[in-house]
Amino acid sequence: MDRMDVTEEFAGIQLPGHLHTPQSLQYAQDFQFREGDVVIVTFPKSGTTWMQEILTLIYSKGDPAIAKSVPNWVRAPWLEHTYFKDTLKDEEGPRIITTHLPSDTLAPALQKSKAKVIYIVRNPKDVAVSFYYFHKMAKFLPETGSFPEFLECFLEGKEFSADKKTQNKLYYGSWFDHVKGWYGQKKNLDIIYLTYENMHKDLRRSIKKVCGFLGCPMYSEEVDKVEQHCRFSVMSQNVMVNYTLIPTEILDHEKSKFMRKGVVGDWKNHLTEEQNENFNRIYKEKMSDCDLQIDWSLN
Ligand code: PPS
């Protein structure tokens, strides 16, 4: 498989070379967004696939035909990935584009355009757990060592090394920088912020919020269908979004599933009391200049 052990450096962060090249990253940075584009922005493991499915179904008025026949990475390709240029459909109508890149690389281009941006944030304890398991299955990500080691790296940007040979920082950079960077674009972009936790609490409300933002009114029966097809139980069975189409040499579903648990608060099964206190302390410190409200659990 191609470039599985390559790390790309871009805008001060490390990214997997299997999906990114200097050319693809340059292409992303120079990309001209246009009116009608809808851009899903997330730190990895925050609800990207969920929103890709929601948008697909909103635009099909709840008809699942496309969601069940076209992979999510074709319907809503990642701007920075190598295949983006050849995948994005240059047709009339809204183009759905996905990205994990930090705000400083894309905000200037987005500001000039009339693109709409949907930013999803998930509580970082659950992101850390989900990302840890994703490292287990994704062969293009470095081995992490133990969960406590990975957690330190997630929180403090410390390098980790499972084999004592390679030193890796957290791929995709710091969760804190990503969230604060994009949250800081509130006044500059046509952007809405959604949380993974609110999508859980009331999926229907989140769908309607997105419809309102996109100026895409829907009948109640159509919203029913979007809601139905975007449930975890349904999405985890849909091969067009559960990543089972990807060969085992790239994503090993024996190690962990992509659609793993899909819950809020799984961190409670992974963080010790001490780790949790440390997390809370660092979170408070790093987020003191950000008024983002996060739900850590649904109780
Ligand atoms: S990625 O790799 O960045 O595209 O991953 P991403 O899609 O952002 O995040 C994957 C996590 O989202 C969960 N997921 C869902 N949760 C609830 N409902 C639905 N419909 C849903 N779809 C995806 C998925 O299970 C991953 O979370 P974990 O905690 O690992 O289960």
Tab-separated table of C-alpha atoms and ligand atoms in Angstrom:
chain	number	residue	atom	x	y	z
A	1	MET	CA	0.000	0.000	0.000
A	2	ASP	CA	1.058	3.492	-0.812
A	3	ARG	CA	2.976	5.753	1.590
A	4	MET	CA	1.692	3.966	4.708
A	5	ASP	CA	4.697	5.040	6.792
A	6	VAL	CA	5.073	8.549	5.397
A	7	THR	CA	4.300	11.597	7.525
A	8	GLU	CA	3.515	14.925	5.897
A	9	GLU	CA	4.223	18.197	7.689
A	10	PHE	CA	1.864	21.035	6.856
A	11	ALA	CA	1.026	24.276	8.652
A	12	GLY	CA	2.814	23.060	11.760
A	13	ILE	CA	0.949	19.752	11.987
A	14	GLN	CA	1.632	16.161	10.971
A	15	LEU	CA	-0.685	14.280	8.643
A	16	PRO	CA	-0.697	10.719	7.275
A	17	GLY	CA	1.188	10.504	3.975
A	18	HIS	CA	-1.124	7.757	2.767
A	19	LEU	CA	-3.872	10.357	2.336
A	20	HIS	CA	-1.885	13.564	1.909
A	21	THR	CA	0.962	14.757	-0.316
A	22	PRO	CA	2.624	18.198	-0.539
A	23	GLN	CA	0.678	18.679	-3.806
A	24	SER	CA	-2.705	17.725	-2.356
A	25	LEU	CA	-2.149	20.032	0.614
A	26	GLN	CA	-1.123	22.901	-1.639
A	27	TYR	CA	-4.208	22.251	-3.768
A	28	ALA	CA	-6.371	22.464	-0.632
A	29	GLN	CA	-4.799	25.721	0.417
A	30	ASP	CA	-5.271	27.282	-3.022
A	31	PHE	CA	-8.779	25.914	-3.525
A	32	GLN	CA	-11.402	28.425	-4.669
A	33	PHE	CA	-14.624	27.837	-2.794
A	34	ARG	CA	-17.740	29.091	-4.455
A	35	GLU	CA	-21.227	30.159	-3.464
A	36	GLY	CA	-23.302	27.075	-2.683
A	37	ASP	CA	-20.395	25.024	-1.350
A	38	VAL	CA	-21.046	23.427	2.016
A	39	VAL	CA	-17.933	22.618	3.996
A	40	ILE	CA	-17.979	20.172	6.913
A	41	VAL	CA	-15.108	20.955	9.270
A	42	THR	CA	-14.078	18.739	12.165
A	43	PHE	CA	-11.205	17.542	14.248
A	44	PRO	CA	-11.067	13.771	13.508
A	45	LYS	CA	-13.579	11.556	15.325
A	46	SER	CA	-16.012	14.358	16.082
A	47	GLY	CA	-18.989	13.374	13.916
A	48	THR	CA	-17.703	13.924	10.369
A	49	THR	CA	-19.290	10.825	8.834
A	50	TRP	CA	-22.542	11.507	10.645
A	51	MET	CA	-22.774	14.991	9.105
A	52	GLN	CA	-21.791	13.677	5.665
A	53	GLU	CA	-24.765	11.310	5.890
A	54	ILE	CA	-27.116	14.000	7.203
A	55	LEU	CA	-26.233	16.390	4.358
A	56	THR	CA	-26.567	13.660	1.728
A	57	LEU	CA	-30.041	12.836	3.005
A	58	ILE	CA	-31.123	16.466	3.371
A	59	TYR	CA	-30.240	17.111	-0.266
A	60	SER	CA	-32.011	13.922	-1.387
A	61	LYS	CA	-35.091	14.866	0.696
A	62	GLY	CA	-34.690	11.694	2.721
A	63	ASP	CA	-34.310	9.326	-0.244
A	64	PRO	CA	-31.566	6.874	0.824
A	65	ALA	CA	-30.627	5.789	-2.734
A	66	ILE	CA	-27.405	7.861	-2.907
A	67	ALA	CA	-26.460	7.181	0.714
A	68	LYS	CA	-26.738	3.457	-0.017
A	69	SER	CA	-24.892	3.416	-3.332
A	70	VAL	CA	-22.094	6.014	-3.194
A	71	PRO	CA	-19.314	5.995	-0.550
A	72	ASN	CA	-19.204	8.994	1.763
A	73	TRP	CA	-15.710	9.963	0.583
A	74	VAL	CA	-17.084	10.371	-2.949
A	75	ARG	CA	-20.226	12.248	-1.893
A	76	ALA	CA	-18.344	14.581	0.440
A	77	PRO	CA	-14.617	14.265	-0.352
A	78	TRP	CA	-11.879	15.544	1.917
A	79	LEU	CA	-10.391	18.711	0.459
A	80	GLU	CA	-6.842	17.825	1.525
A	81	HIS	CA	-6.804	14.199	0.362
A	82	THR	CA	-4.904	13.092	-2.726
A	83	TYR	CA	-8.004	11.958	-4.629
A	84	PHE	CA	-9.991	15.189	-4.035
A	85	LYS	CA	-9.182	16.892	-7.318
A	86	ASP	CA	-10.449	13.958	-9.368
A	87	THR	CA	-13.433	13.249	-7.155
A	88	LEU	CA	-15.190	16.550	-6.570
A	89	LYS	CA	-18.079	16.779	-8.980
A	90	ASP	CA	-18.039	20.044	-10.855
A	91	GLU	CA	-21.772	20.069	-11.338
A	92	GLU	CA	-24.464	22.580	-10.634
A	93	GLY	CA	-25.824	22.486	-7.132
A	94	PRO	CA	-24.207	22.314	-3.737
A	95	ARG	CA	-20.839	20.633	-3.471
A	96	ILE	CA	-20.292	18.978	-0.105
A	97	ILE	CA	-16.641	19.216	0.929
A	98	THR	CA	-15.083	17.808	4.091
A	99	THR	CA	-11.913	18.896	5.860
A	100	HIS	CA	-9.917	18.341	9.046
A	101	LEU	CA	-7.493	21.206	8.311
A	102	PRO	CA	-6.928	23.986	10.853
A	103	SER	CA	-8.637	27.361	10.458
A	104	ASP	CA	-5.546	29.401	9.586
A	105	THR	CA	-5.041	27.387	6.380
A	106	LEU	CA	-8.597	27.740	5.041
A	107	ALA	CA	-10.333	30.678	6.683
A	108	PRO	CA	-8.890	33.306	4.295
A	109	ALA	CA	-10.202	31.449	1.204
A	110	LEU	CA	-13.526	30.767	2.896
A	111	GLN	CA	-13.912	34.411	3.895
A	112	LYS	CA	-13.631	35.484	0.276
A	113	SER	CA	-16.244	32.973	-0.848
A	114	LYS	CA	-19.879	32.586	0.064
A	115	ALA	CA	-19.386	28.989	1.136
A	116	LYS	CA	-21.295	27.743	4.156
A	117	VAL	CA	-19.345	26.060	6.919
A	118	ILE	CA	-20.633	23.475	9.405
A	119	TYR	CA	-18.259	22.922	12.326
A	120	ILE	CA	-18.887	19.976	14.617
A	121	VAL	CA	-17.263	19.719	17.986
A	122	ARG	CA	-17.281	16.642	20.244
A	123	ASN	CA	-16.189	16.498	23.849
A	124	PRO	CA	-12.449	15.860	23.705
A	125	LYS	CA	-12.431	12.999	26.212
A	126	ASP	CA	-14.571	10.941	23.842
A	127	VAL	CA	-12.555	12.203	20.865
A	128	ALA	CA	-9.357	10.943	22.532
A	129	VAL	CA	-10.889	7.497	23.138
A	130	SER	CA	-12.318	7.225	19.622
A	131	PHE	CA	-9.052	8.447	18.061
A	132	TYR	CA	-7.058	5.933	20.113
A	133	TYR	CA	-9.130	3.031	18.743
A	134	PHE	CA	-8.922	4.501	15.254
A	135	HIS	CA	-5.118	4.396	15.548
A	136	LYS	CA	-5.445	0.671	16.290
A	137	MET	CA	-7.356	-0.004	13.079
A	138	ALA	CA	-5.852	2.555	10.671
A	139	LYS	CA	-2.588	1.198	9.308
A	140	PHE	CA	-1.603	4.635	8.027
A	141	LEU	CA	-1.482	6.054	11.565
A	142	PRO	CA	1.459	5.386	13.884
A	143	GLU	CA	1.235	2.859	16.675
A	144	THR	CA	0.300	4.637	19.845
A	145	GLY	CA	1.521	2.573	22.747
A	146	SER	CA	-0.823	2.469	25.735
A	147	PHE	CA	-3.925	4.600	26.195
A	148	PRO	CA	-2.312	6.680	28.997
A	149	GLU	CA	0.621	7.491	26.679
A	150	PHE	CA	-1.742	8.446	23.880
A	151	LEU	CA	-3.778	10.581	26.270
A	152	GLU	CA	-0.694	12.560	27.297
A	153	CYS	CA	0.104	13.136	23.678
A	154	PHE	CA	-3.493	14.226	22.979
A	155	LEU	CA	-3.521	16.641	25.903
A	156	GLU	CA	-0.047	18.071	25.906
A	157	GLY	CA	1.266	17.443	22.416
A	158	LYS	CA	4.008	15.189	23.799
A	159	GLU	CA	5.577	12.897	21.260
A	160	PHE	CA	4.796	9.213	21.551
A	161	SER	CA	6.748	6.247	20.350
A	162	ALA	CA	5.396	2.714	20.473
A	163	ASP	CA	8.516	1.109	19.027
A	164	LYS	CA	11.062	3.548	20.548
A	165	LYS	CA	12.289	4.298	17.027
A	166	THR	CA	9.818	6.794	15.678
A	167	GLN	CA	8.660	9.922	17.429
A	168	ASN	CA	5.218	11.091	16.506
A	169	LYS	CA	3.194	14.035	17.584
A	170	LEU	CA	-0.558	13.739	17.458
A	171	TYR	CA	-1.557	13.650	13.803
A	172	TYR	CA	-3.887	16.504	12.824
A	173	GLY	CA	-2.434	18.706	15.587
A	174	SER	CA	-3.933	19.842	18.845
A	175	TRP	CA	-7.678	19.439	19.460
A	176	PHE	CA	-7.564	22.698	21.456
A	177	ASP	CA	-5.989	24.701	18.627
A	178	HIS	CA	-8.382	23.231	16.079
A	179	VAL	CA	-11.507	24.019	18.066
A	180	LYS	CA	-10.403	27.463	19.225
A	181	GLY	CA	-9.188	28.375	15.754
A	182	TRP	CA	-12.490	27.539	14.061
A	183	TYR	CA	-14.572	28.859	16.945
A	184	GLY	CA	-12.726	32.148	16.513
A	185	GLN	CA	-14.105	32.402	12.954
A	186	LYS	CA	-17.655	32.959	14.231
A	187	LYS	CA	-17.848	36.516	12.978
A	188	ASN	CA	-15.858	36.058	9.773
A	189	LEU	CA	-17.595	33.146	8.101
A	190	ASP	CA	-21.066	31.913	7.278
A	191	ILE	CA	-20.663	29.185	9.899
A	192	ILE	CA	-22.753	27.178	12.354
A	193	TYR	CA	-21.460	25.159	15.247
A	194	LEU	CA	-23.035	21.880	16.248
A	195	THR	CA	-21.998	19.471	18.943
A	196	TYR	CA	-21.911	15.696	18.658
A	197	GLU	CA	-23.631	15.590	22.035
A	198	ASN	CA	-26.570	17.760	20.897
A	199	MET	CA	-26.921	15.602	17.795
A	200	HIS	CA	-27.286	12.685	20.184
A	201	LYS	CA	-29.719	14.437	22.470
A	202	ASP	CA	-32.019	15.562	19.689
A	203	LEU	CA	-31.046	14.472	16.199
A	204	ARG	CA	-34.208	15.877	14.671
A	205	ARG	CA	-33.507	19.323	16.066
A	206	SER	CA	-29.950	19.235	14.725
A	207	ILE	CA	-31.198	18.182	11.277
A	208	LYS	CA	-33.691	21.056	11.264
A	209	LYS	CA	-31.009	23.480	12.385
A	210	VAL	CA	-28.838	22.420	9.448
A	211	CYS	CA	-31.828	22.715	7.054
A	212	GLY	CA	-32.457	26.255	8.306
A	213	PHE	CA	-28.805	27.185	7.881
A	214	LEU	CA	-28.720	25.817	4.337
A	215	GLY	CA	-32.041	27.401	3.407
A	216	CYS	CA	-33.352	23.974	2.573
A	217	PRO	CA	-36.913	23.588	3.913
A	218	MET	CA	-38.200	20.035	4.385
A	219	TYR	CA	-41.528	18.403	5.054
A	220	SER	CA	-41.864	16.650	8.364
A	221	GLU	CA	-42.029	13.226	6.645
A	222	GLU	CA	-38.756	13.982	4.863
A	223	VAL	CA	-37.090	14.900	8.144
A	224	ASP	CA	-38.415	11.600	9.550
A	225	LYS	CA	-36.534	9.755	6.804
A	226	VAL	CA	-33.277	11.697	7.339
A	227	GLU	CA	-33.506	10.974	11.041
A	228	GLN	CA	-34.196	7.295	10.448
A	229	HIS	CA	-31.238	6.778	8.084
A	230	CYS	CA	-28.801	8.712	10.272
A	231	ARG	CA	-29.267	6.606	13.379
A	232	PHE	CA	-26.109	4.831	14.510
A	233	SER	CA	-27.801	1.429	14.178
A	234	VAL	CA	-28.616	2.134	10.513
A	235	MET	CA	-25.354	3.867	9.564
A	236	SER	CA	-23.220	1.156	11.127
A	237	GLN	CA	-24.852	-1.344	8.717
A	238	ASN	CA	-24.423	0.883	5.660
A	239	VAL	CA	-21.276	-0.237	3.828
A	240	MET	CA	-21.121	3.155	2.089
A	241	VAL	CA	-20.258	4.818	5.411
A	242	ASN	CA	-18.949	2.120	7.740
A	243	TYR	CA	-15.604	1.858	5.861
A	244	THR	CA	-15.789	-1.908	5.392
A	245	LEU	CA	-15.200	-1.273	1.665
A	246	ILE	CA	-11.609	-0.278	2.499
A	247	PRO	CA	-9.117	-3.184	2.357
A	248	THR	CA	-7.934	-4.684	5.647
A	249	GLU	CA	-4.347	-3.654	4.867
A	250	ILE	CA	-5.515	-0.060	5.307
A	251	LEU	CA	-8.317	-0.314	7.879
A	252	ASP	CA	-8.365	-3.431	10.011
A	253	HIS	CA	-11.884	-3.943	11.345
A	254	GLU	CA	-10.666	-6.877	13.416
A	255	LYS	CA	-8.750	-4.392	15.573
A	256	SER	CA	-11.637	-1.969	15.977
A	257	LYS	CA	-14.726	-0.968	14.046
A	258	PHE	CA	-14.966	2.463	12.409
A	259	MET	CA	-18.549	2.707	13.697
A	260	ARG	CA	-17.322	1.623	17.091
A	261	LYS	CA	-19.864	2.603	19.779
A	262	GLY	CA	-21.268	5.967	18.772
A	263	VAL	CA	-22.087	7.036	22.327
A	264	VAL	CA	-21.491	10.012	24.598
A	265	GLY	CA	-19.384	9.380	27.687
A	266	ASP	CA	-17.380	6.291	26.712
A	267	TRP	CA	-14.412	8.131	28.244
A	268	LYS	CA	-15.743	7.065	31.658
A	269	ASN	CA	-14.774	3.497	30.751
A	270	HIS	CA	-11.228	4.550	29.875
A	271	LEU	CA	-9.987	7.417	32.076
A	272	THR	CA	-8.977	6.835	35.670
A	273	GLU	CA	-10.020	9.386	38.273
A	274	GLU	CA	-6.528	10.838	38.224
A	275	GLN	CA	-6.410	11.059	34.436
A	276	ASN	CA	-9.823	12.691	34.443
A	277	GLU	CA	-8.734	15.316	36.984
A	278	ASN	CA	-5.630	16.031	34.957
A	279	PHE	CA	-7.749	16.320	31.804
A	280	ASN	CA	-10.127	18.762	33.507
A	281	ARG	CA	-7.217	20.885	34.714
A	282	ILE	CA	-5.594	21.104	31.291
A	283	TYR	CA	-8.944	21.686	29.602
A	284	LYS	CA	-9.715	24.566	31.957
A	285	GLU	CA	-6.307	26.093	31.383
A	286	LYS	CA	-6.319	25.799	27.598
A	287	MET	CA	-9.962	26.748	27.071
A	288	SER	CA	-10.036	29.701	29.494
A	289	ASP	CA	-10.277	32.092	26.531
A	290	CYS	CA	-13.097	30.203	24.783
A	291	ASP	CA	-16.762	30.229	25.820
A	292	LEU	CA	-17.613	26.943	24.097
A	293	GLN	CA	-20.076	24.823	26.106
A	294	ILE	CA	-19.444	21.102	26.071
A	295	ASP	CA	-21.504	18.220	27.476
A	296	TRP	CA	-19.284	15.520	28.917
A	297	SER	CA	-22.157	13.099	29.373
A	298	LEU	CA	-25.869	12.990	28.739
A	299	ASN	CA	-27.033	12.347	32.323
B	1	PPS	S1	-13.339	10.563	10.952
B	1	PPS	O1	-12.341	9.463	10.842
B	1	PPS	O2	-12.723	11.802	11.440
B	1	PPS	O3	-14.073	10.765	9.709
B	1	PPS	O4	-14.355	10.056	12.076
B	1	PPS	P1	-15.735	10.748	12.454
B	1	PPS	O5	-16.770	10.328	11.497
B	1	PPS	O6	-15.548	12.199	12.694
B	1	PPS	O7	-16.025	10.101	13.871
B	1	PPS	C1	-16.255	8.711	14.067
B	1	PPS	C2	-17.038	8.610	15.367
B	1	PPS	O8	-18.396	9.040	15.125
B	1	PPS	C3	-19.271	7.985	15.489
B	1	PPS	N1	-20.487	8.027	14.658
B	1	PPS	C4	-21.722	8.152	15.182
B	1	PPS	N2	-22.132	8.302	16.446
B	1	PPS	C5	-23.470	8.374	16.656
B	1	PPS	N3	-24.394	8.298	15.673
B	1	PPS	C6	-24.024	8.142	14.381
B	1	PPS	N4	-24.956	8.051	13.430
B	1	PPS	C7	-22.620	8.083	14.087
B	1	PPS	N5	-21.893	7.930	12.960
B	1	PPS	C8	-20.606	7.901	13.334
B	1	PPS	C9	-18.419	6.730	15.257
B	1	PPS	O9	-18.986	5.613	15.878
B	1	PPS	C10	-17.113	7.181	15.868
B	1	PPS	O10	-17.182	7.298	17.291
B	1	PPS	P2	-16.778	6.147	18.332
B	1	PPS	O11	-16.842	6.790	19.683
B	1	PPS	O12	-15.406	5.682	17.980
B	1	PPS	O13	-17.812	5.073	18.177
